[in-house]
Amino acid sequence: MEHVDRCVVLVDAGYLLGAAASLLAGEPARSRITVDHAALIQQLRERAEADTQQPLLRIYWFDGAPDRVPQPEHRRLRVMPRVTVRLGALTRSDGRWAQKGVDAAMHTELTELARNRACSDIVLVTGDGDLLPGLMSAKEHGVAVHLWAVQAADGDYNQSEDLVAEADERRVLDRTWITRAVRAKDLNGLCAPPPAPRPEIAAILSAPLPESALAASAERAAAAAAAAAHNSATAPAAVPAADPSGPAEAAGEPVHGGGVPAPAGGRTVPTPKDLAGLRGPAAPAPAGATLRWSSDKGWIDRPPAALGEPAETASLPTLAQLTSAEQRWADREEDITTVGGDPYEVGQVFARRWLDRLPEAGHVPKLATMYPRIPHRIDGELLRYAARFGLLAHKDDQIDEHDRYAIRAGFWREIDVHAAAQHAPAPEEARGTP
């Protein structure tokens, strides 16, 4: 039986992205780069078809993941045409992450493709010498093996010498090729330049609040502190439930070190001047009350006054309340098949579903009065939804706060688009038709 004239690409993602990070950011940590996976897959396909002169059968993407649970990038990849994702385990030992089972999976796929004569050419994007037996076996079955390397940061090979020597054809993916789809992050964790236009996340969450909202927030905080002082004078002392996600002002703490003393207890109440400090210039505000004002942590039902939000927005329906069993099933199918898992996209999808199912259009103006803050219950639901995609997980031993900014930015952008569409004039009005 003759080989089918087509090519297959096997990608060791740990090698490809780690080497790209070393080249562009100076260290192999993948957290130092951002990847446009759609562009990268297209580049791999075009280069493979050009080098082998054969149409592509499939790209296999091999990577590690904690407990083999697909991460956002894997969700984006596995719904792309002609892409198959194979996951090994990702384990932590001696403070370092290590892949388990990826090499074995690549070796198995390589030998099976050759043995079954599924293709005439195989492209290997890897540097691991453990694949040498599989490469040799593929050659014995009459398959041409192309070995691709990522340009090494130090100008030397970053592949096994035995692997390089045994390959039929070799190619180096240089910096120019890599930077079409991969970019280094700057020190603030933002991509420079960004891969696509999107709103300035920090500016969205540090946008000024209306003066009326600031004054109301100050009054509510003062009332809450006075009530707490009165209760402490008339009731036995008690330790309040911990709320690690709440803001300083929600607990009556000074926002920026200011404030006036409460009537009793020595606590401080933020003044309007303190709250106005949240507005500031368009420059990114320090991570604090604005970012942590609402969260999915702290599963305690608290009165709206303690949250610093008016009762009319605290009573807004959640997505779960608006979703039927049939819609929930359809949402899950959409999440699996079409939602890639980009944090900005996740915020948009959640907001779109919420808006589509609202029974009253009047809920949107109520929500707009809270901008840029999302009511506590809705925000908690939003972040729990994002967690399904592996977002908000520990990355480099820290919660990825940048994901939180992006999720909420996507949410607000969808709200803005909806509000703009509602207020847009009808075609007849735009033309001045009587």
C-alpha positions as a Python dict, from the first residue, in 0.01 Angstrom:
ca = {
    (1, 'M'): (0, 0, 0),
    (2, 'E'): (141, 336, -102),
    (3, 'H'): (157, 640, 117),
    (4, 'V'): (-111, 903, 74),
    (5, 'D'): (39, 1220, -68),
    (6, 'R'): (-25, 1461, 215),
    (7, 'C'): (163, 1604, 511),
    (8, 'V'): (113, 1601, 887),
    (9, 'V'): (261, 1844, 1141),
    (10, 'L'): (345, 1733, 1496),
    (11, 'V'): (406, 2027, 1727),
    (12, 'D'): (569, 2005, 2069),
    (13, 'A'): (408, 2320, 2212),
    (14, 'G'): (641, 2325, 2510),
    (15, 'Y'): (941, 2345, 2277),
    (16, 'L'): (788, 2585, 2022),
    (17, 'L'): (653, 2840, 2271),
    (18, 'G'): (935, 2799, 2524),
    (19, 'A'): (1198, 2859, 2255),
    (20, 'A'): (995, 3154, 2122),
    (21, 'A'): (984, 3305, 2472),
    (22, 'S'): (1360, 3263, 2507),
    (23, 'L'): (1412, 3431, 2172),
    (24, 'L'): (1174, 3723, 2226),
    (25, 'A'): (1170, 3774, 2604),
    (26, 'G'): (1504, 3631, 2714),
    (27, 'E'): (1364, 3346, 2924),
    (28, 'P'): (1163, 3031, 2842),
    (29, 'A'): (859, 3118, 3055),
    (30, 'R'): (551, 3111, 2833),
    (31, 'S'): (388, 3370, 3058),
    (32, 'R'): (628, 3624, 2905),
    (33, 'I'): (469, 3600, 2560),
    (34, 'T'): (127, 3629, 2402),
    (35, 'V'): (28, 3404, 2114),
    (36, 'D'): (-219, 3453, 1832),
    (37, 'H'): (-297, 3084, 1795),
    (38, 'A'): (-510, 3123, 1483),
    (39, 'A'): (-229, 3305, 1304),
    (40, 'L'): (30, 3055, 1428),
    (41, 'I'): (-169, 2756, 1302),
    (42, 'Q'): (-217, 2922, 964),
    (43, 'Q'): (156, 2991, 939),
    (44, 'L'): (239, 2631, 1026),
    (45, 'R'): (-1, 2505, 762),
    (46, 'E'): (127, 2734, 488),
    (47, 'R'): (491, 2660, 563),
    (48, 'A'): (433, 2283, 581),
    (49, 'E'): (248, 2273, 251),
    (50, 'A'): (513, 2487, 85),
    (51, 'D'): (806, 2280, 219),
    (52, 'T'): (656, 1936, 150),
    (53, 'Q'): (463, 2028, -165),
    (54, 'Q'): (175, 1824, -21),
    (55, 'P'): (-168, 1926, 113),
    (56, 'L'): (-210, 1922, 488),
    (57, 'L'): (-391, 1634, 653),
    (58, 'R'): (-375, 1755, 1012),
    (59, 'I'): (-175, 1947, 1272),
    (60, 'Y'): (-129, 1767, 1604),
    (61, 'W'): (-66, 2002, 1897),
    (62, 'F'): (98, 1828, 2194),
    (63, 'D'): (108, 2011, 2525),
    (64, 'G'): (88, 1961, 2900),
    (65, 'A'): (-194, 2076, 3128),
    (66, 'P'): (-259, 2036, 3502),
    (67, 'D'): (-459, 1714, 3545),
    (68, 'R'): (-487, 1711, 3165),
    (69, 'V'): (-764, 1972, 3189),
    (70, 'P'): (-772, 2186, 2871),
    (71, 'Q'): (-660, 2544, 2928),
    (72, 'P'): (-799, 2844, 2735),
    (73, 'E'): (-541, 2811, 2458),
    (74, 'H'): (-624, 2442, 2417),
    (75, 'R'): (-994, 2524, 2388),
    (76, 'R'): (-916, 2776, 2116),
    (77, 'L'): (-698, 2529, 1929),
    (78, 'R'): (-914, 2219, 1940),
    (79, 'V'): (-1205, 2384, 1760),
    (80, 'M'): (-986, 2505, 1472),
    (81, 'P'): (-1006, 2317, 1140),
    (82, 'R'): (-745, 2044, 1089),
    (83, 'V'): (-612, 2076, 1446),
    (84, 'T'): (-605, 1794, 1701),
    (85, 'V'): (-494, 1863, 2059),
    (86, 'R'): (-322, 1591, 2263),
    (87, 'L'): (-262, 1671, 2629),
    (88, 'G'): (-14, 1523, 2870),
    (89, 'A'): (6, 1597, 3241),
    (90, 'L'): (173, 1906, 3382),
    (91, 'T'): (326, 1847, 3724),
    (92, 'R'): (523, 2068, 3963),
    (93, 'S'): (841, 1936, 4121),
    (94, 'D'): (1110, 2130, 4309),
    (95, 'G'): (942, 2456, 4215),
    (96, 'R'): (942, 2382, 3842),
    (97, 'W'): (674, 2266, 3602),
    (98, 'A'): (739, 1953, 3399),
    (99, 'Q'): (541, 1778, 3123),
    (100, 'K'): (462, 1410, 3159),
    (101, 'G'): (349, 1190, 2873),
    (102, 'V'): (389, 1443, 2592),
    (103, 'D'): (697, 1278, 2438),
    (104, 'A'): (535, 936, 2457),
    (105, 'A'): (219, 1065, 2287),
    (106, 'M'): (422, 1227, 2008),
    (107, 'H'): (625, 906, 1958),
    (108, 'T'): (308, 698, 1936),
    (109, 'E'): (141, 932, 1686),
    (110, 'L'): (455, 954, 1475),
    (111, 'T'): (499, 579, 1445),
    (112, 'E'): (129, 508, 1390),
    (113, 'L'): (100, 763, 1111),
    (114, 'A'): (400, 610, 936),
    (115, 'R'): (295, 249, 992),
    (116, 'N'): (-56, 317, 859),
    (117, 'R'): (88, 508, 560),
    (118, 'A'): (-144, 795, 642),
    (119, 'C'): (91, 1053, 491),
    (120, 'S'): (402, 1093, 281),
    (121, 'D'): (566, 1371, 485),
    (122, 'I'): (578, 1445, 856),
    (123, 'V'): (691, 1779, 998),
    (124, 'L'): (830, 1765, 1352),
    (125, 'V'): (850, 2088, 1553),
    (126, 'T'): (1050, 1971, 1851),
    (127, 'G'): (1398, 1954, 1994),
    (128, 'D'): (1365, 1649, 2217),
    (129, 'G'): (1606, 1364, 2145),
    (130, 'D'): (1360, 1116, 2296),
    (131, 'L'): (1176, 1123, 1963),
    (132, 'L'): (1477, 983, 1777),
    (133, 'P'): (1348, 620, 1774),
    (134, 'G'): (1012, 736, 1639),
    (135, 'L'): (1180, 948, 1373),
    (136, 'M'): (1393, 655, 1261),
    (137, 'S'): (1090, 424, 1253),
    (138, 'A'): (898, 670, 1035),
    (139, 'K'): (1188, 683, 790),
    (140, 'E'): (1197, 305, 772),
    (141, 'H'): (830, 312, 669),
    (142, 'G'): (915, 541, 379),
    (143, 'V'): (799, 873, 529),
    (144, 'A'): (1005, 1187, 471),
    (145, 'V'): (1069, 1358, 806),
    (146, 'H'): (1111, 1737, 819),
    (147, 'L'): (1256, 1879, 1141),
    (148, 'W'): (1186, 2241, 1226),
    (149, 'A'): (1369, 2444, 1489),
    (150, 'V'): (1295, 2778, 1647),
    (151, 'Q'): (1582, 3022, 1611),
    (152, 'A'): (1785, 2993, 1931),
    (153, 'A'): (1842, 3302, 2141),
    (154, 'D'): (2216, 3241, 2158),
    (155, 'G'): (2251, 3160, 1787),
    (156, 'D'): (2317, 2790, 1855),
    (157, 'Y'): (2098, 2481, 1813),
    (158, 'N'): (1827, 2424, 2073),
    (159, 'Q'): (1761, 2071, 1948),
    (160, 'S'): (1913, 1729, 2002),
    (161, 'E'): (2214, 1686, 1771),
    (162, 'D'): (2112, 1326, 1699),
    (163, 'L'): (1764, 1441, 1600),
    (164, 'V'): (1909, 1706, 1370),
    (165, 'A'): (2146, 1456, 1209),
    (166, 'E'): (1876, 1197, 1141),
    (167, 'A'): (1611, 1428, 985),
    (168, 'D'): (1560, 1424, 609),
    (169, 'E'): (1499, 1799, 582),
    (170, 'R'): (1563, 2082, 827),
    (171, 'R'): (1434, 2435, 865),
    (172, 'V'): (1484, 2713, 1119),
    (173, 'L'): (1183, 2930, 1205),
    (174, 'D'): (1350, 3267, 1250),
    (175, 'R'): (1254, 3571, 1452),
    (176, 'T'): (1067, 3731, 1162),
    (177, 'W'): (851, 3422, 1117),
    (178, 'I'): (788, 3383, 1491),
    (179, 'T'): (687, 3745, 1554),
    (180, 'R'): (402, 3725, 1304),
    (181, 'A'): (204, 3534, 1566),
    (182, 'V'): (402, 3561, 1892),
    (183, 'R'): (488, 3878, 2082),
    (184, 'A'): (675, 3949, 2402),
    (185, 'K'): (490, 4111, 2692),
    (186, 'D'): (622, 4426, 2850),
    (187, 'L'): (692, 4455, 3222),
    (188, 'N'): (331, 4545, 3296),
    (189, 'G'): (208, 4220, 3146),
    (190, 'L'): (49, 4391, 2846),
    (191, 'C'): (147, 4304, 2494),
    (192, 'A'): (349, 4555, 2300),
    (193, 'P'): (212, 4624, 2050),
    (194, 'P'): (-126, 4458, 2111),
    (195, 'P'): (-225, 4196, 1857),
    (196, 'A'): (-559, 4366, 1787),
    (197, 'P'): (-736, 4690, 1883),
    (198, 'R'): (-920, 4667, 2211),
    (199, 'P'): (-1013, 4918, 2482),
    (200, 'E'): (-756, 5020, 2738),
    (201, 'I'): (-846, 4784, 3019),
    (202, 'A'): (-704, 4990, 3303),
    (203, 'A'): (-881, 5303, 3178),
    (204, 'I'): (-1216, 5124, 3174),
    (205, 'L'): (-1192, 5018, 3537),
    (206, 'S'): (-1049, 5349, 3658),
    (207, 'A'): (-1304, 5563, 3472),
    (208, 'P'): (-1460, 5846, 3675),
    (209, 'L'): (-1781, 5788, 3863),
    (210, 'P'): (-2058, 6049, 3848),
    (211, 'E'): (-2046, 6302, 4129),
    (212, 'S'): (-2388, 6186, 4246),
    (213, 'A'): (-2263, 5830, 4274),
    (214, 'L'): (-1957, 5943, 4469),
    (215, 'A'): (-2167, 6140, 4715),
    (216, 'A'): (-2411, 5853, 4752),
    (217, 'S'): (-2126, 5611, 4815),
    (218, 'A'): (-1990, 5836, 5088),
    (219, 'E'): (-2331, 5866, 5252),
    (220, 'R'): (-2386, 5490, 5242),
    (221, 'A'): (-2041, 5424, 5387),
    (222, 'A'): (-2100, 5676, 5667),
    (223, 'A'): (-2440, 5524, 5747),
    (224, 'A'): (-2295, 5174, 5753),
    (225, 'A'): (-2013, 5280, 5985),
    (226, 'A'): (-2255, 5462, 6218),
    (227, 'A'): (-2481, 5158, 6232),
    (228, 'A'): (-2184, 4934, 6308),
    (229, 'A'): (-2072, 5167, 6587),
    (230, 'H'): (-2422, 5170, 6737),
    (231, 'N'): (-2444, 4791, 6723),
    (232, 'S'): (-2104, 4750, 6884),
    (233, 'A'): (-2218, 4969, 7175),
    (234, 'T'): (-2539, 4776, 7232),
    (235, 'A'): (-2442, 4416, 7149),
    (236, 'P'): (-2170, 4172, 7255),
    (237, 'A'): (-1852, 4196, 7054),
    (238, 'A'): (-1838, 3964, 6755),
    (239, 'V'): (-1582, 3887, 6488),
    (240, 'P'): (-1719, 3977, 6143),
    (241, 'A'): (-1710, 3720, 5862),
    (242, 'A'): (-1392, 3761, 5660),
    (243, 'D'): (-1436, 3897, 5310),
    (244, 'P'): (-1098, 3884, 5133),
    (245, 'S'): (-1242, 4024, 4814),
    (246, 'G'): (-1416, 4331, 4952),
    (247, 'P'): (-1279, 4680, 4903),
    (248, 'A'): (-1144, 4907, 5167),
    (249, 'E'): (-1446, 5133, 5149),
    (250, 'A'): (-1689, 4841, 5192),
    (251, 'A'): (-1545, 4776, 5536),
    (252, 'G'): (-1521, 5142, 5630),
    (253, 'E'): (-1145, 5158, 5583),
    (254, 'P'): (-984, 5467, 5427),
    (255, 'V'): (-934, 5432, 5053),
    (256, 'H'): (-621, 5639, 5022),
    (257, 'G'): (-530, 5695, 5384),
    (258, 'G'): (-781, 5977, 5432),
    (259, 'G'): (-1129, 5987, 5576),
    (260, 'V'): (-1284, 6121, 5892),
    (261, 'P'): (-1325, 5941, 6225),
    (262, 'A'): (-1646, 5751, 6281),
    (263, 'P'): (-1862, 5853, 6576),
    (264, 'A'): (-1720, 5567, 6782),
    (265, 'G'): (-1466, 5289, 6765),
    (266, 'G'): (-1184, 5484, 6602),
    (267, 'R'): (-1271, 5362, 6250),
    (268, 'T'): (-1260, 5594, 5953),
    (269, 'V'): (-1517, 5679, 5689),
    (270, 'P'): (-1405, 5778, 5339),
    (271, 'T'): (-1487, 6133, 5244),
    (272, 'P'): (-1602, 6235, 4894),
    (273, 'K'): (-1248, 6356, 4836),
    (274, 'D'): (-1114, 6010, 4917),
    (275, 'L'): (-1364, 5848, 4683),
    (276, 'A'): (-1286, 6099, 4412),
    (277, 'G'): (-930, 5972, 4430),
    (278, 'L'): (-1056, 5659, 4261),
    (279, 'R'): (-1119, 5859, 3946),
    (280, 'G'): (-775, 6002, 3891),
    (281, 'P'): (-620, 6050, 3547),
    (282, 'A'): (-647, 5796, 3267),
    (283, 'A'): (-326, 5629, 3383),
    (284, 'P'): (-368, 5282, 3535),
    (285, 'A'): (-485, 5302, 3894),
    (286, 'P'): (-318, 5093, 4163),
    (287, 'A'): (-476, 4753, 4217),
    (288, 'G'): (-716, 4813, 4501),
    (289, 'A'): (-1075, 4912, 4554),
    (290, 'T'): (-1164, 4950, 4186),
    (291, 'L'): (-1033, 4606, 4087),
    (292, 'R'): (-1129, 4414, 4400),
    (293, 'W'): (-1460, 4588, 4464),
    (294, 'S'): (-1646, 4282, 4344),
    (295, 'S'): (-1533, 3922, 4324),
    (296, 'D'): (-1648, 3564, 4329),
    (297, 'K'): (-1483, 3515, 4669),
    (298, 'G'): (-1680, 3539, 4991),
    (299, 'W'): (-2003, 3347, 4948),
    (300, 'I'): (-2186, 3557, 5207),
    (301, 'D'): (-2511, 3737, 5132),
    (302, 'R'): (-2468, 4092, 5254),
    (303, 'P'): (-2702, 4390, 5246),
    (304, 'P'): (-2651, 4627, 4952),
    (305, 'A'): (-2531, 4904, 5181),
    (306, 'A'): (-2237, 4691, 5289),
    (307, 'L'): (-2144, 4645, 4924),
    (308, 'G'): (-2166, 5012, 4842),
    (309, 'E'): (-2425, 4955, 4568),
    (310, 'P'): (-2784, 5076, 4549),
    (311, 'A'): (-3068, 4833, 4603),
    (312, 'E'): (-3197, 4869, 4246),
    (313, 'T'): (-2873, 4734, 4097),
    (314, 'A'): (-2825, 4476, 4372),
    (315, 'S'): (-3160, 4331, 4269),
    (316, 'L'): (-3067, 4287, 3902),
    (317, 'P'): (-3133, 3928, 3791),
    (318, 'T'): (-2834, 3698, 3745),
    (319, 'L'): (-2774, 3499, 3430),
    (320, 'A'): (-2861, 3178, 3614),
    (321, 'Q'): (-3201, 3319, 3706),
    (322, 'L'): (-3265, 3410, 3341),
    (323, 'T'): (-3149, 3079, 3193),
    (324, 'S'): (-3370, 2777, 3132),
    (325, 'A'): (-3246, 2418, 3140),
    (326, 'E'): (-3253, 2404, 2759),
    (327, 'Q'): (-3056, 2728, 2731),
    (328, 'R'): (-2805, 2603, 2986),
    (329, 'W'): (-2740, 2296, 2774),
    (330, 'A'): (-2705, 2510, 2459),
    (331, 'D'): (-2467, 2745, 2643),
    (332, 'R'): (-2247, 2454, 2742),
    (333, 'E'): (-2236, 2330, 2383),
    (334, 'E'): (-2137, 2678, 2264),
    (335, 'D'): (-1867, 2703, 2531),
    (336, 'I'): (-1714, 2376, 2414),
    (337, 'T'): (-1735, 2430, 2040),
    (338, 'T'): (-1706, 2802, 1966),
    (339, 'V'): (-1587, 3002, 2269),
    (340, 'G'): (-1210, 3010, 2259),
    (341, 'G'): (-1149, 3113, 2619),
    (342, 'D'): (-978, 3449, 2568),
    (343, 'P'): (-1065, 3649, 2881),
    (344, 'Y'): (-1196, 3948, 2685),
    (345, 'E'): (-1412, 3716, 2471),
    (346, 'V'): (-1544, 3537, 2780),
    (347, 'G'): (-1666, 3867, 2926),
    (348, 'Q'): (-1840, 3951, 2600),
    (349, 'V'): (-2013, 3613, 2571),
    (350, 'F'): (-2143, 3632, 2929),
    (351, 'A'): (-2274, 3988, 2880),
    (352, 'R'): (-2436, 3897, 2548),
    (353, 'R'): (-2629, 3610, 2703),
    (354, 'W'): (-2736, 3821, 2998),
    (355, 'L'): (-2856, 4103, 2772),
    (356, 'D'): (-3044, 3870, 2535),
    (357, 'R'): (-3241, 3717, 2824),
    (358, 'L'): (-3327, 4029, 3021),
    (359, 'P'): (-3706, 4061, 3050),
    (360, 'E'): (-3691, 4439, 3081),
    (361, 'A'): (-3480, 4684, 2882),
    (362, 'G'): (-3479, 4913, 3186),
    (363, 'H'): (-3226, 4690, 3361),
    (364, 'V'): (-2943, 4810, 3136),
    (365, 'P'): (-2963, 5178, 3242),
    (366, 'K'): (-2961, 5062, 3605),
    (367, 'L'): (-2643, 4868, 3541),
    (368, 'A'): (-2487, 5163, 3360),
    (369, 'T'): (-2513, 5374, 3676),
    (370, 'M'): (-2259, 5142, 3841),
    (371, 'Y'): (-1996, 5173, 3566),
    (372, 'P'): (-1714, 5067, 3587),
    (373, 'R'): (-1821, 4844, 3877),
    (374, 'I'): (-2025, 4530, 3819),
    (375, 'P'): (-2289, 4444, 4082),
    (376, 'H'): (-2153, 4186, 4323),
    (377, 'R'): (-2377, 3891, 4238),
    (378, 'I'): (-2340, 3936, 3862),
    (379, 'D'): (-1966, 3985, 3888),
    (380, 'G'): (-1925, 3673, 4099),
    (381, 'E'): (-2123, 3475, 3844),
    (382, 'L'): (-1912, 3624, 3563),
    (383, 'L'): (-1586, 3520, 3728),
    (384, 'R'): (-1713, 3172, 3806),
    (385, 'Y'): (-1808, 3137, 3440),
    (386, 'A'): (-1457, 3248, 3341),
    (387, 'A'): (-1309, 2987, 3574),
    (388, 'R'): (-1459, 2714, 3353),
    (389, 'F'): (-1207, 2812, 3087),
    (390, 'G'): (-911, 2790, 3322),
    (391, 'L'): (-900, 3167, 3366),
    (392, 'L'): (-824, 3317, 3707),
    (393, 'A'): (-615, 3009, 3787),
    (394, 'H'): (-275, 3033, 3949),
    (395, 'K'): (-16, 3138, 3693),
    (396, 'D'): (343, 3158, 3810),
    (397, 'D'): (208, 3113, 4164),
    (398, 'Q'): (-10, 3425, 4140),
    (399, 'I'): (-373, 3488, 4052),
    (400, 'D'): (-377, 3647, 3708),
    (401, 'E'): (-530, 3987, 3782),
    (402, 'H'): (-481, 4091, 3418),
    (403, 'D'): (-740, 3827, 3326),
    (404, 'R'): (-985, 3988, 3568),
    (405, 'Y'): (-937, 4326, 3399),
    (406, 'A'): (-984, 4171, 3054),
    (407, 'I'): (-1295, 3973, 3154),
    (408, 'R'): (-1465, 4280, 3296),
    (409, 'A'): (-1353, 4495, 3003),
    (410, 'G'): (-1517, 4251, 2762),
    (411, 'F'): (-1835, 4258, 2972),
    (412, 'W'): (-1857, 4638, 2966),
    (413, 'R'): (-1776, 4664, 2597),
    (414, 'E'): (-2070, 4436, 2514),
    (415, 'I'): (-2295, 4644, 2742),
    (416, 'D'): (-2178, 4962, 2565),
    (417, 'V'): (-2246, 4813, 2220),
    (418, 'H'): (-2595, 4708, 2329),
    (419, 'A'): (-2671, 5049, 2478),
    (420, 'A'): (-2547, 5226, 2165),
    (421, 'A'): (-2768, 5006, 1946),
    (422, 'Q'): (-3072, 5085, 2162),
    (423, 'H'): (-3016, 5460, 2130),
    (424, 'A'): (-2929, 5457, 1760),
    (425, 'P'): (-3193, 5629, 1543),
    (426, 'A'): (-3407, 5412, 1319),
    (427, 'P'): (-3318, 5419, 948),
    (428, 'E'): (-3620, 5638, 871),
    (429, 'E'): (-3524, 5884, 1144),
    (430, 'A'): (-3165, 5894, 1023),
    (431, 'R'): (-3288, 5986, 674),
    (432, 'G'): (-3531, 6239, 811),
    (433, 'T'): (-3833, 6049, 682),
    (434, 'P'): (-4156, 6193, 828),
}
